[in-house]
Amino acid sequence: MRWILKDEYDVVVVGAGPAGSMASYYASKNGVKTLLVEKSQEIGEPVRCAEAIPKLEEFNIPLSEEFVRSYIKGGYLIAPNGKKVEIRGSKTEGYVVERKIFDKYLAIRSAKVGTKIAVKSRVVDLYPYKDGFKVKVIHLGEEYTVKTKIVIAADGMESSVAEMVGLRCKKNPMEVCSCAEYEMTGVKLLDKHMMEFYFGDLSPKGYAWIFPKGDTANVGLGVIDKSKKAIDYLNEFLEHPILEDRLKDATPVEFKCGGVPVGGPIERTVDDNIMVVGDAAGQVSPLTGGGIYLAMSCGSIAGEVASKAVKKEDYSKETLMEYERRWKKKFYNTLMTELKYKNILQKLNEEDLNIIAEVIDDKLEDIDVKKIIFKVIKKAPSLLKYFKDIIG
């Protein structure tokens, strides 16, 4: 496969997850010579998330039974005492997909518009060369040097590519949620179109979930607490009385684990000749840990900006800053607000969570955070100290 790694490309995208595949798609679609580098031998492996995503229509991606497993209408928030709050509405609608198939679909879609893809390939070095970079790639065990004008770092939470040029991406361990999940068959769902979120000591400073996935369900959790492994918390969750006998006939068909950055976006996502997207950039909801939609949207912006820069023959930080301005305008305030909410939730004990659940209506179309906070404070004035920054 030597033909894949030619000497020079306009854009090299590192990482073939949703962010990287969307970035390469929009770069190639706009006529830019693009290489997509993926360290795994199979795109979409290993899966490290619960596979839920909001509506795909924004990206002009047709809904296909090939990768869509469930249509989601909303979710249940379940307090430690078992109280369920039902949330429905357009913001909660979406899908649970088969990531192994979905990620590969996105990469194939990118290849169809011209992207060259190198699987089982790692970027091991990156250094300036004329008006771009030389990128050292180990491809199928052999070393190659590729010249490029722009690098898009989409290499996940453990990103090393941006670090090579001085963009700080490494995450604080206390800002990384450790996740473990079984895909199980035989789970008794509350509703085949509703996600379930469980809060409390069963998943310290995080939450547990059950997501319907067609004939199966994703049952998992994420924790910040490092006193035990996520898998140990997960196995305890499976035996928790709150689930009663809903898992008595269930059995795992797959196990997944990984880390999710929930500390908010990194300080800088752009420099001369480089942009950072997806998990590498911290473009993940600090509150839910969801990142597929953010990755796809920010990746799309990065690909568009890269193609413009190549056509202008200007790859400077100033030109590429269009990417940072656009993604921040769309997402930054929301991410920082969610970061505040996450930090508050991590301070609440089970009694506090039960109080919050009790003051919330059983069914909601939307969550009015300030209205809920005022109700909570009225019932438990001692909790005011946690919410001052939000209602001030």
Tab-separated table of C-alpha atoms in Angstrom:
chain	number	residue	atom	x	y	z
A	1	MET	CA	0.000	0.000	0.000
A	2	ARG	CA	2.934	2.355	-0.556
A	3	TRP	CA	0.828	4.410	-2.967
A	4	ILE	CA	-1.187	5.819	-0.048
A	5	LEU	CA	1.695	7.693	1.534
A	6	LYS	CA	2.852	10.052	-1.152
A	7	ASP	CA	5.459	12.651	-0.342
A	8	GLU	CA	3.174	15.642	0.032
A	9	TYR	CA	-0.387	16.566	1.024
A	10	ASP	CA	-2.115	19.872	1.607
A	11	VAL	CA	-3.701	18.618	4.837
A	12	VAL	CA	-2.855	15.712	7.137
A	13	VAL	CA	-5.583	14.757	9.614
A	14	VAL	CA	-4.502	12.556	12.515
A	15	GLY	CA	-7.248	10.340	13.931
A	16	ALA	CA	-10.210	8.799	12.073
A	17	GLY	CA	-12.865	9.273	14.727
A	18	PRO	CA	-15.884	11.492	13.999
A	19	ALA	CA	-13.837	14.709	14.313
A	20	GLY	CA	-11.075	13.556	11.981
A	21	SER	CA	-13.356	12.004	9.389
A	22	MET	CA	-15.534	15.117	9.236
A	23	ALA	CA	-12.477	17.377	8.970
A	24	SER	CA	-10.989	15.311	6.154
A	25	TYR	CA	-14.371	15.114	4.405
A	26	TYR	CA	-14.777	18.892	4.228
A	27	ALA	CA	-11.156	19.452	3.265
A	28	SER	CA	-11.331	16.918	0.432
A	29	LYS	CA	-14.793	17.986	-0.670
A	30	ASN	CA	-13.399	21.475	-1.238
A	31	GLY	CA	-10.645	20.181	-3.484
A	32	VAL	CA	-7.782	19.892	-1.003
A	33	LYS	CA	-5.362	16.965	-1.158
A	34	THR	CA	-5.902	15.246	2.201
A	35	LEU	CA	-4.434	12.307	4.120
A	36	LEU	CA	-6.262	10.763	7.101
A	37	VAL	CA	-3.987	8.834	9.474
A	38	GLU	CA	-5.477	6.277	11.902
A	39	LYS	CA	-3.494	4.287	14.474
A	40	SER	CA	-5.954	1.364	14.674
A	41	GLN	CA	-5.995	-1.347	12.062
A	42	GLU	CA	-9.771	-0.976	11.845
A	43	ILE	CA	-11.544	2.380	11.956
A	44	GLY	CA	-14.147	2.471	14.732
A	45	GLU	CA	-12.223	0.136	17.032
A	46	PRO	CA	-12.005	0.165	19.974
A	47	VAL	CA	-15.340	1.712	20.963
A	48	ARG	CA	-15.061	3.803	24.132
A	49	CYS	CA	-18.428	5.504	24.510
A	50	ALA	CA	-22.138	4.919	25.084
A	51	GLU	CA	-22.819	5.664	21.382
A	52	ALA	CA	-25.602	8.255	21.785
A	53	ILE	CA	-25.733	11.197	19.409
A	54	PRO	CA	-28.220	14.048	18.774
A	55	LYS	CA	-29.906	14.342	15.414
A	56	LEU	CA	-27.706	13.671	12.383
A	57	GLU	CA	-29.764	15.703	9.922
A	58	GLU	CA	-27.590	18.784	10.499
A	59	PHE	CA	-24.718	16.974	8.775
A	60	ASN	CA	-26.743	15.761	5.773
A	61	ILE	CA	-26.111	12.185	6.847
A	62	PRO	CA	-28.985	9.885	5.870
A	63	LEU	CA	-30.401	7.753	8.663
A	64	SER	CA	-29.442	4.188	7.902
A	65	GLU	CA	-30.352	0.934	9.595
A	66	GLU	CA	-26.744	0.052	8.866
A	67	PHE	CA	-25.627	2.048	11.909
A	68	VAL	CA	-28.714	3.498	13.690
A	69	ARG	CA	-29.815	1.081	16.414
A	70	SER	CA	-32.383	3.133	18.378
A	71	TYR	CA	-34.355	6.354	18.050
A	72	ILE	CA	-34.224	8.289	21.315
A	73	LYS	CA	-37.122	10.514	22.468
A	74	GLY	CA	-35.661	11.603	25.805
A	75	GLY	CA	-34.372	10.286	29.084
A	76	TYR	CA	-35.044	9.518	32.749
A	77	LEU	CA	-32.936	11.163	35.453
A	78	ILE	CA	-32.985	8.807	38.442
A	79	ALA	CA	-32.061	10.023	41.938
A	80	PRO	CA	-30.469	7.816	44.629
A	81	ASN	CA	-33.905	7.318	46.235
A	82	GLY	CA	-35.333	6.063	42.945
A	83	LYS	CA	-37.331	9.175	41.969
A	84	LYS	CA	-37.547	9.437	38.173
A	85	VAL	CA	-37.671	12.721	36.299
A	86	GLU	CA	-38.744	12.306	32.674
A	87	ILE	CA	-37.299	14.719	30.122
A	88	ARG	CA	-38.524	14.880	26.543
A	89	GLY	CA	-38.287	17.405	23.752
A	90	SER	CA	-36.277	18.261	20.672
A	91	LYS	CA	-33.023	18.857	22.584
A	92	THR	CA	-33.145	15.352	24.046
A	93	GLU	CA	-33.972	13.532	20.818
A	94	GLY	CA	-31.366	11.589	18.912
A	95	TYR	CA	-30.026	8.130	18.208
A	96	VAL	CA	-27.927	5.344	19.613
A	97	VAL	CA	-25.590	4.176	16.872
A	98	GLU	CA	-23.222	1.281	16.316
A	99	ARG	CA	-19.966	3.216	16.537
A	100	LYS	CA	-17.894	0.530	14.836
A	101	ILE	CA	-20.070	0.909	11.755
A	102	PHE	CA	-20.814	4.629	12.075
A	103	ASP	CA	-17.171	5.700	12.356
A	104	LYS	CA	-16.249	3.573	9.358
A	105	TYR	CA	-19.173	5.052	7.427
A	106	LEU	CA	-17.838	8.573	8.091
A	107	ALA	CA	-14.350	7.566	6.935
A	108	ILE	CA	-15.698	5.920	3.764
A	109	ARG	CA	-17.787	9.032	3.100
A	110	SER	CA	-14.600	11.069	3.334
A	111	ALA	CA	-12.712	8.687	1.049
A	112	LYS	CA	-15.451	8.983	-1.578
A	113	VAL	CA	-14.683	12.689	-1.966
A	114	GLY	CA	-10.947	12.111	-2.308
A	115	THR	CA	-9.379	11.538	1.126
A	116	LYS	CA	-6.566	8.983	1.251
A	117	ILE	CA	-6.590	6.896	4.432
A	118	ALA	CA	-3.650	5.192	6.135
A	119	VAL	CA	-4.770	2.707	8.805
A	120	LYS	CA	-2.458	1.116	11.373
A	121	SER	CA	-0.368	4.265	11.175
A	122	ARG	CA	1.081	6.477	13.901
A	123	VAL	CA	2.491	9.986	13.781
A	124	VAL	CA	5.729	9.798	15.773
A	125	ASP	CA	7.221	13.209	15.048
A	126	LEU	CA	6.308	16.578	13.613
A	127	TYR	CA	8.598	19.495	12.850
A	128	PRO	CA	8.444	22.733	10.858
A	129	TYR	CA	9.484	22.664	7.203
A	130	LYS	CA	9.303	25.754	4.961
A	131	ASP	CA	5.657	26.907	5.195
A	132	GLY	CA	4.336	23.714	6.778
A	133	PHE	CA	5.387	20.536	8.557
A	134	LYS	CA	7.250	17.342	7.922
A	135	VAL	CA	5.291	14.535	9.524
A	136	LYS	CA	6.960	11.228	10.407
A	137	VAL	CA	4.496	8.360	10.093
A	138	ILE	CA	4.990	4.699	10.988
A	139	HIS	CA	2.706	2.957	8.502
A	140	LEU	CA	2.386	-0.836	8.760
A	141	GLY	CA	5.751	-0.962	10.494
A	142	GLU	CA	7.663	1.246	8.047
A	143	GLU	CA	8.662	4.876	8.504
A	144	TYR	CA	7.636	7.557	6.031
A	145	THR	CA	8.048	11.332	5.977
A	146	VAL	CA	5.136	13.319	4.609
A	147	LYS	CA	5.145	17.057	3.886
A	148	THR	CA	1.993	19.047	4.565
A	149	LYS	CA	0.780	22.612	4.864
A	150	ILE	CA	-1.731	21.960	7.668
A	151	VAL	CA	-2.087	19.320	10.375
A	152	ILE	CA	-5.447	18.720	12.041
A	153	ALA	CA	-4.925	16.913	15.355
A	154	ALA	CA	-7.937	14.687	16.010
A	155	ASP	CA	-6.036	11.996	17.869
A	156	GLY	CA	-8.270	11.729	20.915
A	157	MET	CA	-7.894	12.381	24.600
A	158	GLU	CA	-4.360	10.986	24.662
A	159	SER	CA	-3.402	13.434	21.901
A	160	SER	CA	0.323	13.739	21.324
A	161	VAL	CA	0.340	15.513	17.963
A	162	ALA	CA	-0.596	18.967	19.251
A	163	GLU	CA	1.864	18.576	22.127
A	164	MET	CA	4.638	18.068	19.567
A	165	VAL	CA	4.239	21.683	18.452
A	166	GLY	CA	3.621	23.195	21.883
A	167	LEU	CA	-0.175	23.232	22.126
A	168	ARG	CA	-0.969	21.939	25.595
A	169	CYS	CA	-3.518	19.135	25.402
A	170	LYS	CA	-2.683	16.762	28.252
A	171	LYS	CA	-5.544	16.382	30.696
A	172	ASN	CA	-5.439	16.543	34.479
A	173	PRO	CA	-6.319	13.035	35.799
A	174	MET	CA	-9.047	14.578	37.993
A	175	GLU	CA	-10.633	16.012	34.843
A	176	VAL	CA	-10.851	12.621	33.157
A	177	CYS	CA	-13.892	10.433	33.680
A	178	SER	CA	-13.055	6.715	33.728
A	179	CYS	CA	-15.769	4.770	31.937
A	180	ALA	CA	-16.716	1.114	31.791
A	181	GLU	CA	-19.625	-0.373	29.877
A	182	TYR	CA	-21.193	-3.666	28.955
A	183	GLU	CA	-23.329	-4.064	25.875
A	184	MET	CA	-25.924	-6.527	27.131
A	185	THR	CA	-28.778	-8.566	25.786
A	186	GLY	CA	-31.811	-9.439	27.888
A	187	VAL	CA	-32.062	-6.056	29.663
A	188	LYS	CA	-35.581	-5.035	30.725
A	189	LEU	CA	-35.840	-1.412	29.601
A	190	LEU	CA	-38.100	1.209	31.155
A	191	ASP	CA	-38.808	2.393	27.595
A	192	LYS	CA	-37.060	1.342	24.384
A	193	HIS	CA	-36.887	4.989	23.259
A	194	MET	CA	-35.646	6.513	26.525
A	195	MET	CA	-32.170	6.725	28.026
A	196	GLU	CA	-31.686	6.209	31.772
A	197	PHE	CA	-29.244	8.180	33.947
A	198	TYR	CA	-28.517	7.146	37.564
A	199	PHE	CA	-26.871	9.458	40.100
A	200	GLY	CA	-25.338	8.966	43.531
A	201	ASP	CA	-22.693	6.905	45.292
A	202	LEU	CA	-23.081	4.084	42.801
A	203	SER	CA	-21.025	6.277	40.446
A	204	PRO	CA	-19.090	8.899	42.460
A	205	LYS	CA	-18.848	12.314	40.770
A	206	GLY	CA	-20.323	10.816	37.611
A	207	TYR	CA	-23.374	8.825	36.639
A	208	ALA	CA	-24.449	5.398	35.455
A	209	TRP	CA	-26.562	4.788	32.382
A	210	ILE	CA	-28.693	2.360	30.441
A	211	PHE	CA	-29.110	3.247	26.757
A	212	PRO	CA	-31.406	1.192	24.494
A	213	LYS	CA	-29.593	-0.137	21.442
A	214	GLY	CA	-32.002	-2.173	19.356
A	215	ASP	CA	-31.757	-5.799	20.473
A	216	THR	CA	-29.226	-4.861	23.151
A	217	ALA	CA	-28.551	-2.081	25.656
A	218	ASN	CA	-25.438	-0.213	26.714
A	219	VAL	CA	-25.105	-0.440	30.506
A	220	GLY	CA	-22.238	1.570	31.898
A	221	LEU	CA	-20.941	4.339	34.093
A	222	GLY	CA	-18.318	7.013	34.384
A	223	VAL	CA	-16.504	7.978	37.590
A	224	ILE	CA	-13.957	10.581	38.608
A	225	ASP	CA	-13.219	8.748	41.850
A	226	LYS	CA	-10.029	6.732	41.463
A	227	SER	CA	-10.225	4.684	44.691
A	228	LYS	CA	-11.674	1.788	42.688
A	229	LYS	CA	-11.641	0.806	39.048
A	230	ALA	CA	-14.603	1.805	36.901
A	231	ILE	CA	-15.287	-1.863	36.157
A	232	ASP	CA	-15.645	-2.569	39.894
A	233	TYR	CA	-18.217	0.215	40.213
A	234	LEU	CA	-19.989	-1.123	37.124
A	235	ASN	CA	-20.225	-4.653	38.488
A	236	GLU	CA	-21.670	-3.248	41.731
A	237	PHE	CA	-24.191	-1.212	39.732
A	238	LEU	CA	-25.422	-4.358	38.010
A	239	GLU	CA	-26.324	-5.752	41.444
A	240	HIS	CA	-27.825	-2.522	42.792
A	241	PRO	CA	-31.344	-2.787	44.294
A	242	ILE	CA	-32.439	0.223	42.219
A	243	LEU	CA	-32.470	-2.061	39.172
A	244	GLU	CA	-34.533	-4.729	40.965
A	245	ASP	CA	-34.729	-7.759	38.673
A	246	ARG	CA	-34.251	-5.901	35.394
A	247	LEU	CA	-30.900	-7.536	34.665
A	248	LYS	CA	-31.598	-11.037	35.954
A	249	ASP	CA	-31.808	-12.433	32.399
A	250	ALA	CA	-29.140	-10.109	30.965
A	251	THR	CA	-25.731	-11.133	29.751
A	252	PRO	CA	-22.848	-9.128	28.250
A	253	VAL	CA	-21.945	-9.476	24.583
A	254	GLU	CA	-19.221	-6.809	24.613
A	255	PHE	CA	-17.131	-4.837	27.126
A	256	LYS	CA	-15.845	-1.313	26.517
A	257	CYS	CA	-13.722	1.027	28.602
A	258	GLY	CA	-11.886	4.304	28.232
A	259	GLY	CA	-11.457	7.838	29.484
A	260	VAL	CA	-13.464	10.966	28.692
A	261	PRO	CA	-12.075	14.490	29.225
A	262	VAL	CA	-14.641	16.511	31.194
A	263	GLY	CA	-12.519	19.504	32.226
A	264	GLY	CA	-13.669	21.784	29.409
A	265	PRO	CA	-11.869	22.896	26.243
A	266	ILE	CA	-8.126	23.423	26.062
A	267	GLU	CA	-6.808	26.982	26.113
A	268	ARG	CA	-5.654	27.162	22.469
A	269	THR	CA	-6.855	25.055	19.554
A	270	VAL	CA	-4.893	26.825	16.796
A	271	ASP	CA	-1.339	27.770	15.918
A	272	ASP	CA	0.576	28.236	12.690
A	273	ASN	CA	-0.230	25.300	10.376
A	274	ILE	CA	-2.227	23.332	12.988
A	275	MET	CA	-5.737	22.959	14.429
A	276	VAL	CA	-6.908	20.684	17.261
A	277	VAL	CA	-10.381	19.102	17.264
A	278	GLY	CA	-12.592	16.688	19.177
A	279	ASP	CA	-11.493	15.013	22.414
A	280	ALA	CA	-7.967	16.308	21.855
A	281	ALA	CA	-9.343	19.851	22.124
A	282	GLY	CA	-11.600	19.031	25.070
A	283	GLN	CA	-14.665	19.561	22.887
A	284	VAL	CA	-16.755	17.295	25.105
A	285	SER	CA	-19.726	18.127	27.327
A	286	PRO	CA	-18.304	18.373	30.873
A	287	LEU	CA	-21.763	17.549	32.211
A	288	THR	CA	-22.710	14.473	30.169
A	289	GLY	CA	-19.384	13.383	28.672
A	290	GLY	CA	-21.032	13.372	25.241
A	291	GLY	CA	-18.706	14.347	22.436
A	292	ILE	CA	-19.753	12.840	19.104
A	293	TYR	CA	-21.885	15.769	17.970
A	294	LEU	CA	-19.306	18.333	19.122
A	295	ALA	CA	-16.525	16.403	17.391
A	296	MET	CA	-18.442	16.211	14.122
A	297	SER	CA	-19.425	19.877	14.171
A	298	CYS	CA	-15.976	21.201	15.133
A	299	GLY	CA	-14.303	18.806	12.706
A	300	SER	CA	-16.499	20.126	9.909
A	301	ILE	CA	-15.453	23.702	10.707
A	302	ALA	CA	-11.767	22.728	10.806
A	303	GLY	CA	-11.988	21.046	7.398
A	304	GLU	CA	-13.678	24.062	5.842
A	305	VAL	CA	-11.134	26.488	7.304
A	306	ALA	CA	-8.237	24.284	6.189
A	307	SER	CA	-9.493	24.232	2.604
A	308	LYS	CA	-9.836	28.028	2.574
A	309	ALA	CA	-6.307	28.434	3.926
A	310	VAL	CA	-4.844	26.126	1.278
A	311	LYS	CA	-6.574	28.033	-1.506
A	312	LYS	CA	-5.308	31.350	-0.063
A	313	GLU	CA	-1.840	29.816	0.448
A	314	ASP	CA	-1.883	31.262	3.930
A	315	TYR	CA	-1.526	28.756	6.774
A	316	SER	CA	-0.772	31.205	9.562
A	317	LYS	CA	-2.335	31.197	13.001
A	318	GLU	CA	-4.209	34.371	12.059
A	319	THR	CA	-5.899	32.653	9.123
A	320	LEU	CA	-6.647	29.432	10.987
A	321	MET	CA	-8.128	31.392	13.908
A	322	GLU	CA	-11.355	31.440	11.917
A	323	TYR	CA	-11.797	27.858	13.146
A	324	GLU	CA	-11.407	28.800	16.807
A	325	ARG	CA	-13.700	31.812	16.500
A	326	ARG	CA	-16.429	29.763	14.821
A	327	TRP	CA	-16.412	26.772	17.145
A	328	LYS	CA	-16.237	28.993	20.236
A	329	LYS	CA	-19.137	31.126	19.038
A	330	LYS	CA	-21.195	27.961	18.638
A	331	PHE	CA	-20.168	25.986	21.729
A	332	TYR	CA	-17.825	27.742	24.167
A	333	ASN	CA	-20.373	29.427	26.448
A	334	THR	CA	-22.413	26.235	26.686
A	335	LEU	CA	-19.341	24.163	27.551
A	336	MET	CA	-18.244	26.589	30.265
A	337	THR	CA	-21.750	26.703	31.748
A	338	GLU	CA	-21.883	22.909	31.789
A	339	LEU	CA	-18.478	22.880	33.469
A	340	LYS	CA	-19.939	25.012	36.289
A	341	TYR	CA	-22.887	22.635	36.652
A	342	LYS	CA	-20.597	19.617	36.702
A	343	ASN	CA	-18.400	21.099	39.413
A	344	ILE	CA	-21.485	21.763	41.558
A	345	LEU	CA	-22.933	18.289	41.030
A	346	GLN	CA	-19.659	16.713	42.103
A	347	LYS	CA	-19.987	18.425	45.498
A	348	LEU	CA	-23.512	17.163	46.198
A	349	ASN	CA	-24.166	14.098	48.331
A	350	GLU	CA	-27.046	11.652	47.898
A	351	GLU	CA	-29.314	13.575	50.267
A	352	ASP	CA	-28.751	16.749	48.244
A	353	LEU	CA	-29.487	14.929	44.993
A	354	ASN	CA	-32.706	13.532	46.427
A	355	ILE	CA	-33.825	17.030	47.468
A	356	ILE	CA	-33.198	18.322	43.943
A	357	ALA	CA	-35.140	15.418	42.447
A	358	GLU	CA	-38.077	16.011	44.778
A	359	VAL	CA	-38.527	19.664	43.763
A	360	ILE	CA	-38.383	18.937	40.038
A	361	ASP	CA	-41.595	18.122	38.197
A	362	ASP	CA	-41.961	14.475	37.230
A	363	LYS	CA	-42.099	15.396	33.531
A	364	LEU	CA	-40.207	18.168	31.771
A	365	GLU	CA	-39.948	19.467	28.219
A	366	ASP	CA	-36.927	21.573	29.137
A	367	ILE	CA	-34.806	22.246	32.224
A	368	ASP	CA	-35.003	25.753	33.689
A	369	VAL	CA	-31.899	25.588	35.887
A	370	LYS	CA	-32.435	28.836	37.816
A	371	LYS	CA	-36.064	27.995	38.542
A	372	ILE	CA	-35.019	24.596	39.902
A	373	ILE	CA	-32.254	26.164	42.018
A	374	PHE	CA	-34.668	28.611	43.673
A	375	LYS	CA	-36.991	25.714	44.529
A	376	VAL	CA	-34.070	23.739	45.954
A	377	ILE	CA	-32.859	26.642	48.094
A	378	LYS	CA	-36.368	27.231	49.426
A	379	LYS	CA	-36.553	23.590	50.543
A	380	ALA	CA	-32.924	23.353	51.712
A	381	PRO	CA	-31.339	26.802	52.344
A	382	SER	CA	-28.032	25.156	53.299
A	383	LEU	CA	-27.473	24.330	49.609
A	384	LEU	CA	-27.313	28.008	48.636
A	385	LYS	CA	-23.518	27.938	49.014
A	386	TYR	CA	-23.245	25.642	45.973
A	387	PHE	CA	-25.385	27.767	43.648
A	388	LYS	CA	-24.251	31.343	44.370
A	389	ASP	CA	-22.229	31.621	41.144
A	390	ILE	CA	-25.206	30.606	39.019
A	391	ILE	CA	-27.926	32.785	40.531
A	392	GLY	CA	-25.694	35.754	41.399
